[in-house]
Amino acid sequence: DKGGWSSFMAKEVSEEPEAVANTVRGRVKDGRISIPELEGLDELFLGVDRIVVLACGTAYYAGLVGKYAIEKWSRIPVVVELAHEFRYSDPIVSESTLVISISQSGETMDTLMAVKEAARLGAKTLSICNTQGSTIPRESDAVVYTHAGPEVAVASTKAFVAQITALYLFALHIADVRGSLPDEVSNEAVAQLEALPEKIQWILDNEQERTEQLARWMADTRSVLFLGRHVGYPIALEGALKLKEISYIHAEGFAAGELKHGPIALVEPGQPVFVVVPSPRGSVTMHQKVISNIEEIRARGARVIAIAEQGDSAVLPSADEVLRIPLASPLFEPLLAVVPLHIFAMGLATAKGLDVDQPRNLAKSVTVE
Ligand code: BG6
């Protein structure tokens, strides 16, 4: 039931705030992370010296974001791999490796086979999944469910923000178990997580219309590029994936630092480029570098649409359009910056008259390898 929305995707994007809120709910006790599903597993988490995150599609990008938080808070090295690449790579894992799989459906065969292979090789397995009782959690040693609610549209939206939320909760939990995180940092992270739903709602209330209008203006665009740095990089990849999935437009995401190593050759007059701008309150250097990237592509005629936090005045003179997101600590910005990109992809597909829920050639859950 679309509940009055024009598509399941529109409904599911509108549910991004509650997807995050419901994933956090019941997992914070007296300001600390407490995940009932992970009770009794401290020993397992104390023995981990390496984490491998496995997933496909959008879930893989959630994993790429999660890596920054897990490494920052727990100092355990993390690699993120596409499940189908991992499976046939003669992977190196041991009993002290924790394999975290991420899957909305819990049925993606590529991910399932990779998890089984990792378990066969002795790794411990944890699944982040949105579907109760599905196959991947059943095959795993532990599970943290995302509580995004059923997702119907093929292109994943609310599950993506819920997956990042669950990864952050897990990162705080394992850091807490291992004593690697000062209380102030942990408390601040919990506060940031709890503040997210309202901030996402702010974007829906204040920037959705403008983003959709932008999408309508760009309905004839043939190619869109997306740039991001650090946690903004996977968001650029996600923005590009969503656009190709449902609008059938050529779209590519790049790490902003990589621009001069190749992608800048693509920039010609009129080329639309979305740039996820990191907060200047995080790393001043990274912020300046991304602003320089904007200037470089603008000098070559790119049409720059920046996604930047409110009050970032450095962006104004450089970009053609600025989509605003509320202030958040740097690690939490991806959960905000992705929202306008989901809206944009949906707006553009709608402007082209396409069925946003059932894009051609794609299935919601791919149960063959
Ligand atoms: C793809 C879907 O086939 O599978 C994507 O079209 C999804 O939207 C990917 O991200 C992974 O699916 P799941 O269920 O494992 O998260």
XYZ file of C-alpha atoms and ligand atoms in Angstrom:
385
model
C 0.000 0.000 0.000
C 1.507 3.288 -1.135
C -0.428 5.177 1.524
C -1.325 8.024 -0.807
C 2.156 8.437 -2.270
C 2.729 8.401 -6.031
C 5.207 5.536 -5.708
C 6.663 3.201 -3.122
C 9.968 4.967 -3.580
C 8.414 8.341 -2.683
C 6.844 6.743 0.393
C 10.092 5.056 1.377
C 12.166 8.233 1.002
C 9.621 9.992 3.233
C 10.206 7.200 5.762
C 13.966 7.752 6.004
C 13.646 9.649 9.312
C 11.705 6.835 10.969
C 13.945 4.154 9.451
C 16.826 5.700 11.379
C 14.759 6.337 14.518
C 13.378 2.790 14.588
C 16.835 1.289 14.063
C 18.190 3.225 17.045
C 15.115 2.623 19.229
C 15.600 0.077 22.001
C 19.351 0.038 21.508
C 20.320 2.951 23.710
C 20.043 2.570 27.470
C 20.982 5.444 29.789
C 22.840 7.126 26.949
C 24.902 4.005 26.139
C 24.613 1.543 23.316
C 23.030 -1.705 24.340
C 22.034 -4.045 21.536
C 19.929 -6.889 22.929
C 20.781 -9.186 19.971
C 24.490 -8.911 20.771
C 24.259 -9.759 24.454
C 26.604 -12.545 25.488
C 28.897 -12.044 22.490
C 31.552 -9.887 24.195
C 34.123 -12.657 24.019
C 33.633 -12.978 20.280
C 34.095 -9.225 19.787
C 37.165 -9.110 22.042
C 38.847 -11.716 19.845
C 38.422 -9.824 16.578
C 41.522 -8.364 14.929
C 40.128 -7.657 11.491
C 36.713 -6.923 10.002
C 35.615 -7.706 6.458
C 32.362 -6.139 5.298
C 30.576 -7.885 2.430
C 27.578 -6.682 0.421
C 26.288 -5.795 -3.044
C 24.803 -2.656 -4.552
C 23.580 0.035 -2.214
C 24.353 -2.128 0.818
C 28.014 -2.154 -0.283
C 28.075 1.641 -0.196
C 26.581 1.581 3.307
C 29.497 -0.703 4.189
C 31.991 1.778 2.761
C 30.544 4.486 5.017
C 30.548 2.119 8.011
C 34.264 1.443 7.629
C 35.148 4.999 8.675
C 33.128 4.752 11.883
C 34.262 1.255 12.852
C 37.918 2.113 12.313
C 37.670 5.470 14.039
C 35.900 4.197 17.146
C 37.263 0.666 17.540
C 40.632 0.968 15.742
C 40.023 -2.462 14.199
C 41.113 -2.521 10.538
C 38.181 -2.904 8.140
C 38.044 -3.860 4.483
C 34.840 -3.614 2.494
C 34.402 -5.915 -0.471
C 31.757 -6.715 -3.003
C 30.487 -10.121 -1.915
C 30.869 -11.730 -5.358
C 34.463 -10.486 -5.649
C 35.351 -11.734 -2.183
C 33.851 -15.174 -2.760
C 36.193 -16.092 -5.602
C 39.313 -14.261 -4.429
C 40.749 -17.096 -2.314
C 40.019 -14.848 0.676
C 42.288 -14.584 3.683
C 40.228 -14.915 6.848
C 40.796 -16.593 10.197
C 38.950 -17.234 13.465
C 39.791 -13.691 14.511
C 38.158 -12.206 11.422
C 34.652 -10.854 11.805
C 32.724 -10.857 8.560
C 29.841 -8.389 8.541
C 27.360 -8.882 5.726
C 24.828 -6.209 4.846
C 21.639 -7.042 2.994
C 18.199 -5.485 2.939
C 16.501 -8.666 1.743
C 18.735 -11.185 3.457
C 18.371 -13.303 0.329
C 20.973 -11.910 -2.092
C 22.712 -15.040 -3.333
C 26.077 -13.359 -3.970
C 26.167 -12.151 -0.367
C 24.916 -15.444 1.060
C 27.557 -17.496 -0.772
C 30.310 -15.137 0.384
C 29.136 -15.432 4.010
C 29.071 -19.230 3.739
C 32.576 -19.267 2.304
C 33.845 -16.997 5.093
C 32.236 -19.233 7.726
C 33.744 -22.328 6.095
C 37.152 -20.686 6.410
C 36.575 -20.094 10.117
C 35.464 -16.464 10.269
C 32.805 -15.236 12.698
C 29.808 -13.796 10.909
C 27.452 -10.948 11.742
C 24.598 -9.952 9.507
C 23.007 -6.526 9.180
C 19.647 -7.215 7.654
C 16.203 -5.689 7.203
C 14.166 -8.877 6.805
C 13.379 -10.907 9.903
C 14.053 -14.604 9.541
C 15.638 -14.376 6.082
C 18.441 -16.658 4.956
C 21.602 -14.598 5.552
C 20.881 -13.884 9.251
C 20.013 -17.555 9.729
C 23.414 -18.495 8.317
C 25.241 -15.987 10.556
C 26.534 -16.184 14.127
C 24.812 -12.921 15.022
C 22.428 -10.378 13.529
C 21.621 -6.722 14.008
C 18.327 -5.974 12.284
C 17.706 -2.665 10.599
C 14.165 -1.619 11.412
C 13.437 0.276 8.214
C 10.172 -1.587 7.627
C 9.417 -3.410 4.377
C 11.077 -1.836 1.341
C 9.194 -2.388 -1.906
C 10.803 -0.088 -4.492
C 13.697 -1.847 -6.226
C 16.077 1.045 -5.586
C 16.985 0.986 -1.914
C 16.571 4.228 0.044
C 15.335 3.951 3.626
C 17.183 0.644 4.041
C 20.429 2.418 3.124
C 20.187 4.986 5.919
C 19.096 2.242 8.325
C 22.121 0.122 7.325
C 24.542 2.953 8.090
C 22.732 3.542 11.389
C 23.049 -0.143 12.346
C 26.738 -0.155 11.394
C 27.316 2.883 13.608
C 25.467 1.263 16.501
C 27.584 -1.847 16.046
C 30.783 0.234 15.816
C 29.940 1.970 19.101
C 29.066 -1.360 20.697
C 32.286 -3.147 19.735
C 34.310 -0.079 20.725
C 32.565 -0.083 24.094
C 33.203 -3.807 24.627
C 36.883 -3.301 23.842
C 37.173 -0.112 25.884
C 38.573 1.788 22.929
C 36.292 4.788 23.173
C 36.193 7.559 25.786
C 32.714 8.063 27.247
C 32.421 11.628 25.942
C 32.976 10.462 22.369
C 30.488 7.639 22.717
C 27.867 9.898 24.328
C 28.293 12.518 21.633
C 27.908 9.859 18.920
C 24.704 8.584 20.531
C 23.367 12.146 20.673
C 24.233 12.608 16.993
C 22.413 9.394 16.071
C 19.340 10.391 18.037
C 19.260 13.817 16.394
C 19.371 12.433 12.846
C 15.659 11.749 12.205
C 14.720 15.370 12.836
C 17.517 16.595 10.575
C 16.518 14.259 7.748
C 12.950 15.489 8.169
C 14.217 19.065 7.861
C 15.703 18.210 4.451
C 12.422 16.628 3.316
C 10.474 19.654 4.518
C 12.805 22.353 3.232
C 14.848 21.067 0.291
C 12.713 18.395 -1.363
C 10.736 20.760 -3.585
C 13.803 22.618 -4.803
C 15.643 19.364 -5.460
C 12.699 18.029 -7.466
C 12.547 21.237 -9.466
C 16.247 20.901 -10.224
C 15.596 17.331 -11.368
C 12.830 18.522 -13.702
C 15.150 21.126 -15.241
C 17.700 18.410 -15.798
C 15.340 15.845 -17.319
C 17.232 15.858 -20.641
C 20.667 15.519 -19.118
C 22.671 12.636 -20.551
C 25.336 12.295 -17.904
C 25.820 13.363 -14.296
C 28.970 13.117 -12.197
C 29.146 12.905 -8.412
C 32.124 13.815 -6.257
C 32.749 13.237 -2.587
C 35.589 12.813 -0.189
C 36.045 10.632 2.932
C 32.524 9.598 4.071
C 31.161 11.722 1.226
C 32.808 9.440 -1.323
C 30.461 6.450 -0.868
C 27.597 8.957 -0.916
C 28.763 10.118 -4.351
C 28.774 6.470 -5.455
C 25.275 5.977 -4.056
C 23.984 9.137 -5.769
C 25.316 7.847 -9.080
C 23.955 4.321 -8.609
C 20.471 5.574 -7.755
C 20.417 7.794 -10.834
C 21.496 5.052 -13.228
C 19.153 2.481 -11.656
C 15.962 4.453 -12.030
C 16.651 7.229 -14.591
C 18.848 5.262 -17.021
C 21.216 8.198 -17.192
C 24.933 7.674 -17.309
C 26.173 8.566 -13.848
C 29.492 8.072 -12.133
C 30.732 8.763 -8.654
C 34.344 9.660 -7.915
C 36.523 10.355 -4.934
C 37.081 14.108 -5.167
C 40.819 13.677 -4.646
C 40.905 11.442 -7.698
C 39.578 14.188 -9.977
C 42.959 15.323 -11.239
C 44.035 11.721 -11.812
C 41.516 11.180 -14.579
C 37.870 12.134 -14.207
C 38.454 15.861 -14.784
C 39.018 14.970 -18.444
C 35.278 14.283 -18.630
C 34.317 17.809 -17.634
C 33.139 19.959 -20.492
C 30.907 23.026 -20.532
C 27.462 22.285 -19.125
C 28.418 18.979 -17.447
C 26.372 18.665 -14.244
C 28.443 17.636 -11.229
C 27.059 17.024 -7.752
C 29.624 17.693 -5.052
C 29.184 16.472 -1.486
C 30.978 19.139 0.530
C 32.365 18.088 3.921
C 31.726 20.410 6.834
C 34.417 23.027 7.460
C 33.887 22.264 11.157
C 35.339 18.803 10.604
C 38.568 18.964 8.664
C 39.339 22.454 7.394
C 41.835 20.974 4.958
C 39.369 18.531 3.449
C 36.764 21.262 3.136
C 39.225 23.554 1.363
C 40.316 20.775 -0.957
C 36.745 20.059 -2.024
C 36.091 23.778 -2.568
C 39.206 23.824 -4.786
C 37.797 20.854 -6.715
C 34.606 22.834 -7.290
C 36.651 25.763 -8.598
C 38.661 23.480 -10.900
C 35.610 21.940 -12.533
C 33.759 25.227 -12.649
C 36.683 26.775 -14.524
C 36.067 24.087 -17.152
C 32.391 24.922 -17.433
C 30.856 22.330 -15.112
C 27.467 23.087 -13.630
C 28.041 22.459 -9.933
C 25.315 21.381 -7.543
C 26.808 21.375 -4.063
C 25.364 19.557 -1.087
C 26.651 21.509 1.873
C 25.810 22.244 5.453
C 23.800 25.318 6.337
C 26.011 28.350 6.815
C 28.943 27.059 4.762
C 29.593 30.400 3.106
C 32.616 29.214 1.107
C 30.324 27.148 -1.119
C 28.070 30.013 -2.173
C 30.313 31.859 -4.623
C 31.674 28.621 -6.139
C 28.600 26.516 -6.843
C 25.686 27.059 -9.223
C 23.193 25.482 -6.856
C 23.488 24.655 -3.185
C 21.288 22.059 -1.491
C 21.438 22.601 2.250
C 21.723 19.992 4.966
C 21.589 20.627 8.731
C 24.750 20.606 10.822
C 26.034 17.264 12.058
C 29.373 15.810 13.150
C 31.402 14.791 10.083
C 30.775 11.044 10.417
C 27.030 11.640 10.472
C 26.877 13.864 7.404
C 26.460 10.961 4.934
C 23.082 10.154 6.479
C 21.980 13.666 5.570
C 23.832 14.259 2.296
C 22.334 11.143 0.718
C 18.758 12.384 1.143
C 18.834 15.069 -1.584
C 20.507 12.540 -3.887
C 17.691 10.039 -3.369
C 15.159 12.814 -4.003
C 17.029 13.947 -7.099
C 17.170 10.491 -8.699
C 13.494 9.965 -7.991
C 12.602 13.437 -9.297
C 14.509 12.929 -12.511
C 13.056 9.489 -13.202
C 9.586 10.892 -12.527
C 10.231 13.847 -14.852
C 11.153 11.338 -17.560
C 7.882 9.508 -16.981
C 9.569 6.318 -15.786
C 8.300 3.785 -13.276
C 10.552 4.559 -10.327
C 9.518 1.465 -8.382
C 10.173 -1.100 -11.107
C 13.208 -0.048 -13.136
C 13.931 -2.108 -16.217
C 16.191 -5.158 -15.930
C 16.424 -4.996 -12.132
C 14.931 -7.085 -9.354
C 14.517 -6.208 -5.691
C 16.250 -9.311 -4.543
C 18.623 -11.261 -6.735
C 18.580 -14.887 -5.666
C 20.973 -16.225 -8.285
C 24.741 -15.869 -8.244
C 20.259 -5.269 -6.057
C 19.139 -4.287 -5.791
O 19.897 -6.211 -6.962
O 20.650 -5.832 -4.832
C 19.802 -3.148 -4.973
O 18.615 -3.766 -6.992
C 20.373 -3.720 -3.701
O 18.843 -2.163 -4.665
C 21.272 -4.937 -3.945
O 21.130 -2.717 -3.078
C 21.570 -5.684 -2.675
O 20.365 -6.203 -2.133
P 20.256 -6.616 -0.636
O 18.855 -7.145 -0.464
O 21.275 -7.689 -0.413
O 20.518 -5.412 0.192
